Amino acid sequence: MKFRFLTVIVLLTALTSVNAQKRIGVLRVQGYSSSLKMYKNLALAGISTQGMVSKIVDFYSSNPSFITIDRQNLQLINDEMELQKSEDFMDGYVVSQSKKEGLDFIVESKYDIAESELTIGIIDVQESKNIGSVSRKLDANFWGVKNMDLQLLILLLDLNAKSFDEHIPVLRATKFKKDKAKELLVAAGKNLNVREGYMFEIYENVEEKVGGRVLQRQNVIGLAQVISVQDDNFCTMEVEEGEESIMKSLNNKTAVFGKLTID
């Protein structure tokens, strides 16, 4: 999906993976309206997107696998965009300039004020293609997005899962009664901005045969709430729903994961 970008945030982050460090540039959220009736109120997009970029940056830089770097010379992208406004030029130029800056990925976002829908995607700079994209209709009003931290975190965790295969594993039941899981140890902590009270769907991946293809879907088997964030990497969750199903999957050594949600 191609996005138009009005400006570029002069902030780069570096993602450390098992094999090599990956550098990510974060672009400013582009506000627009899909409704002609709302073009006159496009200034509302500025209100709605205020703070979104800093939250996206915080998500990456709070994780020790990411390094935040301040770079000033990306301003020339803005200058070139003022000279030529075509979408093809802007997209191509951003990718080209990102290669010169040594970036592996760039994060692009747009917000539709008419539908209160935020879309965030990640572009592989070398391949010049989108490797993952997520969208969500946000709970928002005239004054902006409600509970922005949580709504953005849901999108960003989902984006990383799709783009980098970074899922949140449920490790084991720390408290159980017979065949019912009561509390879970989950590999998500302060580094992922997880907080007490957050709700997670508990799911396992299931393969489905569709024609000649094998597709994977998430089979939700329960619901759990964070009751304690232990440290940067782990938290404890109390099972709210699906006690037996979760315990059965864990006992069977089935891979179980957590996905942030709004109850």
PDB file of C-alpha atoms in Angstrom:
ATOM      1  CA  MET A   1       0.000   0.000   0.000  1.00  0.00           C
ATOM      2  CA  LYS A   2       1.373   3.408  -0.933  1.00  0.00           C
ATOM      3  CA  PHE A   3       1.141   6.269   1.512  1.00  0.00           C
ATOM      4  CA  ARG A   4       1.775   9.945   0.940  1.00  0.00           C
ATOM      5  CA  PHE A   5       3.971  11.556   3.551  1.00  0.00           C
ATOM      6  CA  LEU A   6       3.827  15.262   4.377  1.00  0.00           C
ATOM      7  CA  THR A   7       6.921  15.335   6.576  1.00  0.00           C
ATOM      8  CA  VAL A   8       9.486  12.997   8.015  1.00  0.00           C
ATOM      9  CA  ILE A   9      10.309  12.771  11.695  1.00  0.00           C
ATOM     10  CA  VAL A  10      14.057  13.091  12.037  1.00  0.00           C
ATOM     11  CA  LEU A  11      14.313  10.090  14.257  1.00  0.00           C
ATOM     12  CA  LEU A  12      15.768   6.708  13.440  1.00  0.00           C
ATOM     13  CA  THR A  13      15.758   3.557  15.475  1.00  0.00           C
ATOM     14  CA  ALA A  14      17.877   0.437  15.172  1.00  0.00           C
ATOM     15  CA  LEU A  15      16.424  -3.020  15.648  1.00  0.00           C
ATOM     16  CA  THR A  16      18.816  -5.655  16.951  1.00  0.00           C
ATOM     17  CA  SER A  17      17.945  -9.127  15.739  1.00  0.00           C
ATOM     18  CA  VAL A  18      19.654 -12.454  16.215  1.00  0.00           C
ATOM     19  CA  ASN A  19      21.564 -12.092  12.954  1.00  0.00           C
ATOM     20  CA  ALA A  20      22.181  -8.343  12.618  1.00  0.00           C
ATOM     21  CA  GLN A  21      21.037  -4.907  13.701  1.00  0.00           C
ATOM     22  CA  LYS A  22      18.148  -3.566  11.703  1.00  0.00           C
ATOM     23  CA  ARG A  23      17.714   0.182  11.360  1.00  0.00           C
ATOM     24  CA  ILE A  24      14.204   1.643  11.269  1.00  0.00           C
ATOM     25  CA  GLY A  25      13.112   5.157  10.323  1.00  0.00           C
ATOM     26  CA  VAL A  26       9.809   6.418  11.754  1.00  0.00           C
ATOM     27  CA  LEU A  27       7.731   8.704   9.543  1.00  0.00           C
ATOM     28  CA  ARG A  28       5.201  11.197  10.822  1.00  0.00           C
ATOM     29  CA  VAL A  29       1.553  10.068  10.846  1.00  0.00           C
ATOM     30  CA  GLN A  30      -0.183  11.500   7.800  1.00  0.00           C
ATOM     31  CA  GLY A  31      -3.652  12.837   8.490  1.00  0.00           C
ATOM     32  CA  TYR A  32      -6.228  12.822   5.705  1.00  0.00           C
ATOM     33  CA  SER A  33      -9.965  12.471   5.147  1.00  0.00           C
ATOM     34  CA  SER A  34     -11.743   9.875   3.021  1.00  0.00           C
ATOM     35  CA  SER A  35     -14.900  11.995   3.143  1.00  0.00           C
ATOM     36  CA  LEU A  36     -15.262  15.129   1.027  1.00  0.00           C
ATOM     37  CA  LYS A  37     -17.513  16.596   3.726  1.00  0.00           C
ATOM     38  CA  MET A  38     -14.641  16.566   6.195  1.00  0.00           C
ATOM     39  CA  TYR A  39     -11.875  18.122   4.098  1.00  0.00           C
ATOM     40  CA  LYS A  40     -12.629  21.536   5.565  1.00  0.00           C
ATOM     41  CA  ASN A  41     -12.037  20.085   9.013  1.00  0.00           C
ATOM     42  CA  LEU A  42      -8.730  18.462   8.108  1.00  0.00           C
ATOM     43  CA  ALA A  43      -7.105  20.433  10.921  1.00  0.00           C
ATOM     44  CA  LEU A  44      -8.790  17.931  13.229  1.00  0.00           C
ATOM     45  CA  ALA A  45      -6.382  15.343  11.887  1.00  0.00           C
ATOM     46  CA  GLY A  46      -3.583  17.313  13.501  1.00  0.00           C
ATOM     47  CA  ILE A  47      -5.385  17.092  16.842  1.00  0.00           C
ATOM     48  CA  SER A  48      -6.069  13.396  16.403  1.00  0.00           C
ATOM     49  CA  THR A  49      -2.527  12.476  15.408  1.00  0.00           C
ATOM     50  CA  GLN A  50      -0.874  14.623  18.041  1.00  0.00           C
ATOM     51  CA  GLY A  51       1.283  12.366  20.149  1.00  0.00           C
ATOM     52  CA  MET A  52       0.931   9.282  17.932  1.00  0.00           C
ATOM     53  CA  VAL A  53       4.463   9.525  16.588  1.00  0.00           C
ATOM     54  CA  SER A  54       6.032   9.824  20.026  1.00  0.00           C
ATOM     55  CA  LYS A  55       4.091   6.741  21.138  1.00  0.00           C
ATOM     56  CA  ILE A  56       5.331   4.770  18.131  1.00  0.00           C
ATOM     57  CA  VAL A  57       8.888   5.881  18.845  1.00  0.00           C
ATOM     58  CA  ASP A  58       8.510   4.992  22.535  1.00  0.00           C
ATOM     59  CA  PHE A  59       7.362   1.502  21.576  1.00  0.00           C
ATOM     60  CA  TYR A  60      10.589   0.778  19.717  1.00  0.00           C
ATOM     61  CA  SER A  61      13.050   2.670  21.900  1.00  0.00           C
ATOM     62  CA  SER A  62      11.751   1.213  25.188  1.00  0.00           C
ATOM     63  CA  ASN A  63      12.873  -2.212  23.994  1.00  0.00           C
ATOM     64  CA  PRO A  64      16.641  -2.779  24.498  1.00  0.00           C
ATOM     65  CA  SER A  65      16.730  -4.427  21.070  1.00  0.00           C
ATOM     66  CA  PHE A  66      16.176  -0.952  19.597  1.00  0.00           C
ATOM     67  CA  ILE A  67      18.532   2.033  19.633  1.00  0.00           C
ATOM     68  CA  THR A  68      17.240   5.573  19.056  1.00  0.00           C
ATOM     69  CA  ILE A  69      19.408   7.766  16.838  1.00  0.00           C
ATOM     70  CA  ASP A  70      18.887  11.489  16.172  1.00  0.00           C
ATOM     71  CA  ARG A  71      19.643  12.417  12.560  1.00  0.00           C
ATOM     72  CA  GLN A  72      19.184  15.907  11.089  1.00  0.00           C
ATOM     73  CA  ASN A  73      20.018  15.471   7.399  1.00  0.00           C
ATOM     74  CA  LEU A  74      16.692  13.807   6.499  1.00  0.00           C
ATOM     75  CA  GLN A  75      15.270  17.341   6.235  1.00  0.00           C
ATOM     76  CA  LEU A  76      16.231  17.293   2.544  1.00  0.00           C
ATOM     77  CA  ILE A  77      13.391  14.807   1.991  1.00  0.00           C
ATOM     78  CA  ASN A  78      10.976  17.555   2.997  1.00  0.00           C
ATOM     79  CA  ASP A  79      12.639  19.982   0.588  1.00  0.00           C
ATOM     80  CA  GLU A  80      12.355  17.558  -2.322  1.00  0.00           C
ATOM     81  CA  MET A  81       8.730  16.746  -1.486  1.00  0.00           C
ATOM     82  CA  GLU A  82       7.900  20.439  -1.759  1.00  0.00           C
ATOM     83  CA  LEU A  83       9.358  20.473  -5.277  1.00  0.00           C
ATOM     84  CA  GLN A  84       7.505  17.429  -6.577  1.00  0.00           C
ATOM     85  CA  LYS A  85       4.180  16.273  -5.166  1.00  0.00           C
ATOM     86  CA  SER A  86       3.496  13.052  -7.068  1.00  0.00           C
ATOM     87  CA  GLU A  87       2.921   9.976  -4.927  1.00  0.00           C
ATOM     88  CA  ASP A  88       5.298   7.866  -7.011  1.00  0.00           C
ATOM     89  CA  PHE A  89       8.061  10.392  -6.579  1.00  0.00           C
ATOM     90  CA  MET A  90       7.555  10.698  -2.830  1.00  0.00           C
ATOM     91  CA  ASP A  91       7.412   6.964  -2.182  1.00  0.00           C
ATOM     92  CA  GLY A  92      10.401   6.293  -4.403  1.00  0.00           C
ATOM     93  CA  TYR A  93      12.399   9.149  -2.978  1.00  0.00           C
ATOM     94  CA  VAL A  94      11.756   8.140   0.626  1.00  0.00           C
ATOM     95  CA  VAL A  95      12.947   4.601  -0.117  1.00  0.00           C
ATOM     96  CA  SER A  96      15.977   5.845  -2.054  1.00  0.00           C
ATOM     97  CA  GLN A  97      16.981   8.311   0.653  1.00  0.00           C
ATOM     98  CA  SER A  98      16.435   5.659   3.329  1.00  0.00           C
ATOM     99  CA  LYS A  99      18.940   3.416   1.554  1.00  0.00           C
ATOM    100  CA  LYS A 100      21.476   6.243   1.601  1.00  0.00           C
ATOM    101  CA  GLU A 101      20.853   6.648   5.313  1.00  0.00           C
ATOM    102  CA  GLY A 102      21.545   2.964   5.866  1.00  0.00           C
ATOM    103  CA  LEU A 103      17.990   2.065   6.882  1.00  0.00           C
ATOM    104  CA  ASP A 104      16.656  -1.458   6.625  1.00  0.00           C
ATOM    105  CA  PHE A 105      13.013  -0.559   7.350  1.00  0.00           C
ATOM    106  CA  ILE A 106      10.792   2.499   7.525  1.00  0.00           C
ATOM    107  CA  VAL A 107       7.542   2.782   9.488  1.00  0.00           C
ATOM    108  CA  GLU A 108       4.739   4.600   7.678  1.00  0.00           C
ATOM    109  CA  SER A 109       1.372   5.618   9.117  1.00  0.00           C
ATOM    110  CA  LYS A 110      -1.777   7.382   7.994  1.00  0.00           C
ATOM    111  CA  TYR A 111      -4.915   8.394   9.881  1.00  0.00           C
ATOM    112  CA  ASP A 112      -8.325   8.787   8.253  1.00  0.00           C
ATOM    113  CA  ILE A 113     -10.121  11.465  10.253  1.00  0.00           C
ATOM    114  CA  ALA A 114     -13.471  10.627   8.636  1.00  0.00           C
ATOM    115  CA  GLU A 115     -13.381   7.002   9.793  1.00  0.00           C
ATOM    116  CA  SER A 116     -11.031   7.378  12.797  1.00  0.00           C
ATOM    117  CA  GLU A 117      -8.951   4.610  11.240  1.00  0.00           C
ATOM    118  CA  LEU A 118      -5.194   4.349  11.750  1.00  0.00           C
ATOM    119  CA  THR A 119      -3.058   2.264   9.394  1.00  0.00           C
ATOM    120  CA  ILE A 120       0.587   1.483  10.147  1.00  0.00           C
ATOM    121  CA  GLY A 121       2.892  -0.362   7.768  1.00  0.00           C
ATOM    122  CA  ILE A 122       6.552  -1.355   7.592  1.00  0.00           C
ATOM    123  CA  ILE A 123       8.521  -1.128   4.351  1.00  0.00           C
ATOM    124  CA  ASP A 124      11.567  -3.257   3.649  1.00  0.00           C
ATOM    125  CA  VAL A 125      13.866  -0.615   2.170  1.00  0.00           C
ATOM    126  CA  GLN A 126      16.090  -3.010   0.244  1.00  0.00           C
ATOM    127  CA  GLU A 127      13.147  -4.817  -1.359  1.00  0.00           C
ATOM    128  CA  SER A 128      11.062  -1.631  -1.670  1.00  0.00           C
ATOM    129  CA  LYS A 129       7.940  -3.448  -0.511  1.00  0.00           C
ATOM    130  CA  ASN A 130       5.546  -3.481   2.407  1.00  0.00           C
ATOM    131  CA  ILE A 131       6.223  -6.484   4.664  1.00  0.00           C
ATOM    132  CA  GLY A 132       3.394  -5.897   7.140  1.00  0.00           C
ATOM    133  CA  SER A 133       0.429  -3.637   7.674  1.00  0.00           C
ATOM    134  CA  VAL A 134      -2.268  -3.292  10.336  1.00  0.00           C
ATOM    135  CA  SER A 135      -5.370  -1.105  10.596  1.00  0.00           C
ATOM    136  CA  ARG A 136      -7.726  -0.275  13.431  1.00  0.00           C
ATOM    137  CA  LYS A 137     -10.778   1.933  13.798  1.00  0.00           C
ATOM    138  CA  LEU A 138      -9.835   3.932  16.869  1.00  0.00           C
ATOM    139  CA  ASP A 139     -12.120   5.085  19.641  1.00  0.00           C
ATOM    140  CA  ALA A 140     -11.832   8.821  19.057  1.00  0.00           C
ATOM    141  CA  ASN A 141     -13.783  12.061  19.261  1.00  0.00           C
ATOM    142  CA  PHE A 142     -13.272  15.760  18.424  1.00  0.00           C
ATOM    143  CA  TRP A 143     -10.583  16.055  21.079  1.00  0.00           C
ATOM    144  CA  GLY A 144      -8.529  13.118  19.884  1.00  0.00           C
ATOM    145  CA  VAL A 145      -7.982   9.412  20.430  1.00  0.00           C
ATOM    146  CA  LYS A 146      -9.189   7.897  23.688  1.00  0.00           C
ATOM    147  CA  ASN A 147      -6.764   5.690  25.606  1.00  0.00           C
ATOM    148  CA  MET A 148      -4.151   6.208  22.909  1.00  0.00           C
ATOM    149  CA  ASP A 149      -1.416   4.221  24.679  1.00  0.00           C
ATOM    150  CA  LEU A 150      -3.435   1.016  24.683  1.00  0.00           C
ATOM    151  CA  GLN A 151      -4.923   1.369  21.206  1.00  0.00           C
ATOM    152  CA  LEU A 152      -1.543   2.085  19.610  1.00  0.00           C
ATOM    153  CA  LEU A 153       0.142  -0.712  21.539  1.00  0.00           C
ATOM    154  CA  ILE A 154      -2.427  -3.197  20.195  1.00  0.00           C
ATOM    155  CA  LEU A 155      -1.582  -2.120  16.646  1.00  0.00           C
ATOM    156  CA  LEU A 156       2.195  -2.100  17.134  1.00  0.00           C
ATOM    157  CA  LEU A 157       2.356  -5.530  18.766  1.00  0.00           C
ATOM    158  CA  ASP A 158       0.247  -6.926  15.936  1.00  0.00           C
ATOM    159  CA  LEU A 159       2.449  -5.160  13.377  1.00  0.00           C
ATOM    160  CA  ASN A 160       5.636  -6.638  14.806  1.00  0.00           C
ATOM    161  CA  ALA A 161       4.072 -10.090  14.883  1.00  0.00           C
ATOM    162  CA  LYS A 162       3.174  -9.831  11.192  1.00  0.00           C
ATOM    163  CA  SER A 163       6.379  -8.130  10.045  1.00  0.00           C
ATOM    164  CA  PHE A 164       9.037  -9.784  12.200  1.00  0.00           C
ATOM    165  CA  ASP A 165       7.236 -12.880  13.497  1.00  0.00           C
ATOM    166  CA  GLU A 166       7.524 -11.525  17.050  1.00  0.00           C
ATOM    167  CA  HIS A 167       4.697 -13.178  18.954  1.00  0.00           C
ATOM    168  CA  ILE A 168       4.128 -13.182  22.719  1.00  0.00           C
ATOM    169  CA  PRO A 169       4.529 -16.726  24.106  1.00  0.00           C
ATOM    170  CA  VAL A 170       2.690 -18.086  27.120  1.00  0.00           C
ATOM    171  CA  LEU A 171       5.379 -20.081  28.927  1.00  0.00           C
ATOM    172  CA  ARG A 172       3.514 -22.074  31.561  1.00  0.00           C
ATOM    173  CA  ALA A 173       0.775 -22.079  34.188  1.00  0.00           C
ATOM    174  CA  THR A 174       2.249 -20.869  37.483  1.00  0.00           C
ATOM    175  CA  LYS A 175      -0.962 -21.615  39.369  1.00  0.00           C
ATOM    176  CA  PHE A 176      -3.495 -24.276  38.465  1.00  0.00           C
ATOM    177  CA  LYS A 177      -6.178 -26.429  40.045  1.00  0.00           C
ATOM    178  CA  LYS A 178      -6.464 -29.912  38.612  1.00  0.00           C
ATOM    179  CA  ASP A 179      -7.128 -29.362  34.901  1.00  0.00           C
ATOM    180  CA  LYS A 180      -7.688 -25.580  35.107  1.00  0.00           C
ATOM    181  CA  ALA A 181      -5.020 -22.919  34.589  1.00  0.00           C
ATOM    182  CA  LYS A 182      -5.358 -20.052  37.087  1.00  0.00           C
ATOM    183  CA  GLU A 183      -2.257 -17.922  36.474  1.00  0.00           C
ATOM    184  CA  LEU A 184       0.181 -17.777  33.565  1.00  0.00           C
ATOM    185  CA  LEU A 185       3.786 -16.708  33.074  1.00  0.00           C
ATOM    186  CA  VAL A 186       3.999 -14.741  29.827  1.00  0.00           C
ATOM    187  CA  ALA A 187       7.070 -13.388  28.015  1.00  0.00           C
ATOM    188  CA  ALA A 188       5.968  -9.757  27.883  1.00  0.00           C
ATOM    189  CA  GLY A 189       7.043  -7.051  30.314  1.00  0.00           C
ATOM    190  CA  LYS A 190       8.125  -3.430  30.558  1.00  0.00           C
ATOM    191  CA  ASN A 191      10.064  -3.627  27.305  1.00  0.00           C
ATOM    192  CA  LEU A 192       6.758  -4.082  25.475  1.00  0.00           C
ATOM    193  CA  ASN A 193       4.998  -1.400  27.550  1.00  0.00           C
ATOM    194  CA  VAL A 194       2.753  -4.008  29.178  1.00  0.00           C
ATOM    195  CA  ARG A 195       0.852  -2.739  32.234  1.00  0.00           C
ATOM    196  CA  GLU A 196      -1.233  -4.227  35.012  1.00  0.00           C
ATOM    197  CA  GLY A 197      -4.880  -4.500  34.032  1.00  0.00           C
ATOM    198  CA  TYR A 198      -4.244  -5.094  30.338  1.00  0.00           C
ATOM    199  CA  MET A 199      -6.299  -7.906  28.811  1.00  0.00           C
ATOM    200  CA  PHE A 200      -4.858 -10.548  26.477  1.00  0.00           C
ATOM    201  CA  GLU A 201      -6.592 -13.063  24.265  1.00  0.00           C
ATOM    202  CA  ILE A 202      -4.890 -16.433  24.651  1.00  0.00           C
ATOM    203  CA  TYR A 203      -4.640 -18.306  21.376  1.00  0.00           C
ATOM    204  CA  GLU A 204      -2.938 -21.112  19.499  1.00  0.00           C
ATOM    205  CA  ASN A 205      -2.162 -21.244  15.794  1.00  0.00           C
ATOM    206  CA  VAL A 206      -4.200 -23.705  13.761  1.00  0.00           C
ATOM    207  CA  GLU A 207      -3.558 -24.768  10.176  1.00  0.00           C
ATOM    208  CA  GLU A 208      -6.483 -24.929   7.758  1.00  0.00           C
ATOM    209  CA  LYS A 209      -6.408 -26.452   4.281  1.00  0.00           C
ATOM    210  CA  VAL A 210      -7.996 -24.154   1.728  1.00  0.00           C
ATOM    211  CA  GLY A 211      -7.896 -25.644  -1.741  1.00  0.00           C
ATOM    212  CA  GLY A 212      -4.275 -26.470  -2.416  1.00  0.00           C
ATOM    213  CA  ARG A 213      -2.971 -24.128   0.262  1.00  0.00           C
ATOM    214  CA  VAL A 214      -2.386 -24.477   3.989  1.00  0.00           C
ATOM    215  CA  LEU A 215      -3.349 -21.302   5.842  1.00  0.00           C
ATOM    216  CA  GLN A 216      -2.793 -20.442   9.487  1.00  0.00           C
ATOM    217  CA  ARG A 217      -5.365 -18.833  11.749  1.00  0.00           C
ATOM    218  CA  GLN A 218      -5.437 -17.814  15.398  1.00  0.00           C
ATOM    219  CA  ASN A 219      -7.759 -19.963  17.490  1.00  0.00           C
ATOM    220  CA  VAL A 220      -8.642 -18.023  20.645  1.00  0.00           C
ATOM    221  CA  ILE A 221      -8.951 -20.396  23.602  1.00  0.00           C
ATOM    222  CA  GLY A 222      -9.145 -17.978  26.525  1.00  0.00           C
ATOM    223  CA  LEU A 223      -8.762 -14.550  28.069  1.00  0.00           C
ATOM    224  CA  ALA A 224      -6.316 -13.380  30.741  1.00  0.00           C
ATOM    225  CA  GLN A 225      -5.555 -10.162  32.617  1.00  0.00           C
ATOM    226  CA  VAL A 226      -2.118  -8.869  33.605  1.00  0.00           C
ATOM    227  CA  ILE A 227      -1.895  -8.814  37.412  1.00  0.00           C
ATOM    228  CA  SER A 228       1.839  -8.267  37.793  1.00  0.00           C
ATOM    229  CA  VAL A 229       4.598  -6.951  35.529  1.00  0.00           C
ATOM    230  CA  GLN A 230       7.641  -8.687  36.954  1.00  0.00           C
ATOM    231  CA  ASP A 231      10.444  -7.039  34.986  1.00  0.00           C
ATOM    232  CA  ASP A 232      11.433  -6.025  31.464  1.00  0.00           C
ATOM    233  CA  ASN A 233      10.620  -9.397  29.960  1.00  0.00           C
ATOM    234  CA  PHE A 234       7.910 -11.170  31.951  1.00  0.00           C
ATOM    235  CA  CYS A 235       4.484 -10.684  33.476  1.00  0.00           C
ATOM    236  CA  THR A 236       1.912 -12.773  35.309  1.00  0.00           C
ATOM    237  CA  MET A 237      -1.643 -13.041  34.042  1.00  0.00           C
ATOM    238  CA  GLU A 238      -4.783 -14.284  35.755  1.00  0.00           C
ATOM    239  CA  VAL A 239      -6.982 -16.443  33.558  1.00  0.00           C
ATOM    240  CA  GLU A 240     -10.470 -14.988  33.127  1.00  0.00           C
ATOM    241  CA  GLU A 241     -11.853 -17.403  30.538  1.00  0.00           C
ATOM    242  CA  GLY A 242     -10.824 -20.761  29.059  1.00  0.00           C
ATOM    243  CA  GLU A 243      -9.087 -22.235  32.095  1.00  0.00           C
ATOM    244  CA  GLU A 244      -9.472 -25.831  30.910  1.00  0.00           C
ATOM    245  CA  SER A 245      -8.629 -25.161  27.247  1.00  0.00           C
ATOM    246  CA  ILE A 246      -5.456 -23.252  28.146  1.00  0.00           C
ATOM    247  CA  MET A 247      -4.312 -25.935  30.580  1.00  0.00           C
ATOM    248  CA  LYS A 248      -4.971 -28.673  28.029  1.00  0.00           C
ATOM    249  CA  SER A 249      -2.900 -26.908  25.353  1.00  0.00           C
ATOM    250  CA  LEU A 250      -0.017 -26.274  27.751  1.00  0.00           C
ATOM    251  CA  ASN A 251      -0.032 -29.881  28.951  1.00  0.00           C
ATOM    252  CA  ASN A 252       0.007 -31.056  25.335  1.00  0.00           C
ATOM    253  CA  LYS A 253       3.060 -28.843  24.671  1.00  0.00           C
ATOM    254  CA  THR A 254       1.074 -26.852  22.131  1.00  0.00           C
ATOM    255  CA  ALA A 255       2.525 -23.393  21.460  1.00  0.00           C
ATOM    256  CA  VAL A 256       0.256 -20.827  23.126  1.00  0.00           C
ATOM    257  CA  PHE A 257       0.446 -17.063  22.644  1.00  0.00           C
ATOM    258  CA  GLY A 258      -1.073 -13.858  23.955  1.00  0.00           C
ATOM    259  CA  LYS A 259      -2.564 -10.983  21.967  1.00  0.00           C
ATOM    260  CA  LEU A 260      -3.369  -7.627  23.553  1.00  0.00           C
ATOM    261  CA  THR A 261      -7.011  -6.639  23.341  1.00  0.00           C
ATOM    262  CA  ILE A 262      -9.565  -4.242  24.788  1.00  0.00           C
ATOM    263  CA  ASP A 263     -12.113  -6.052  26.951  1.00  0.00           C
TER     264      ASP A 263
END
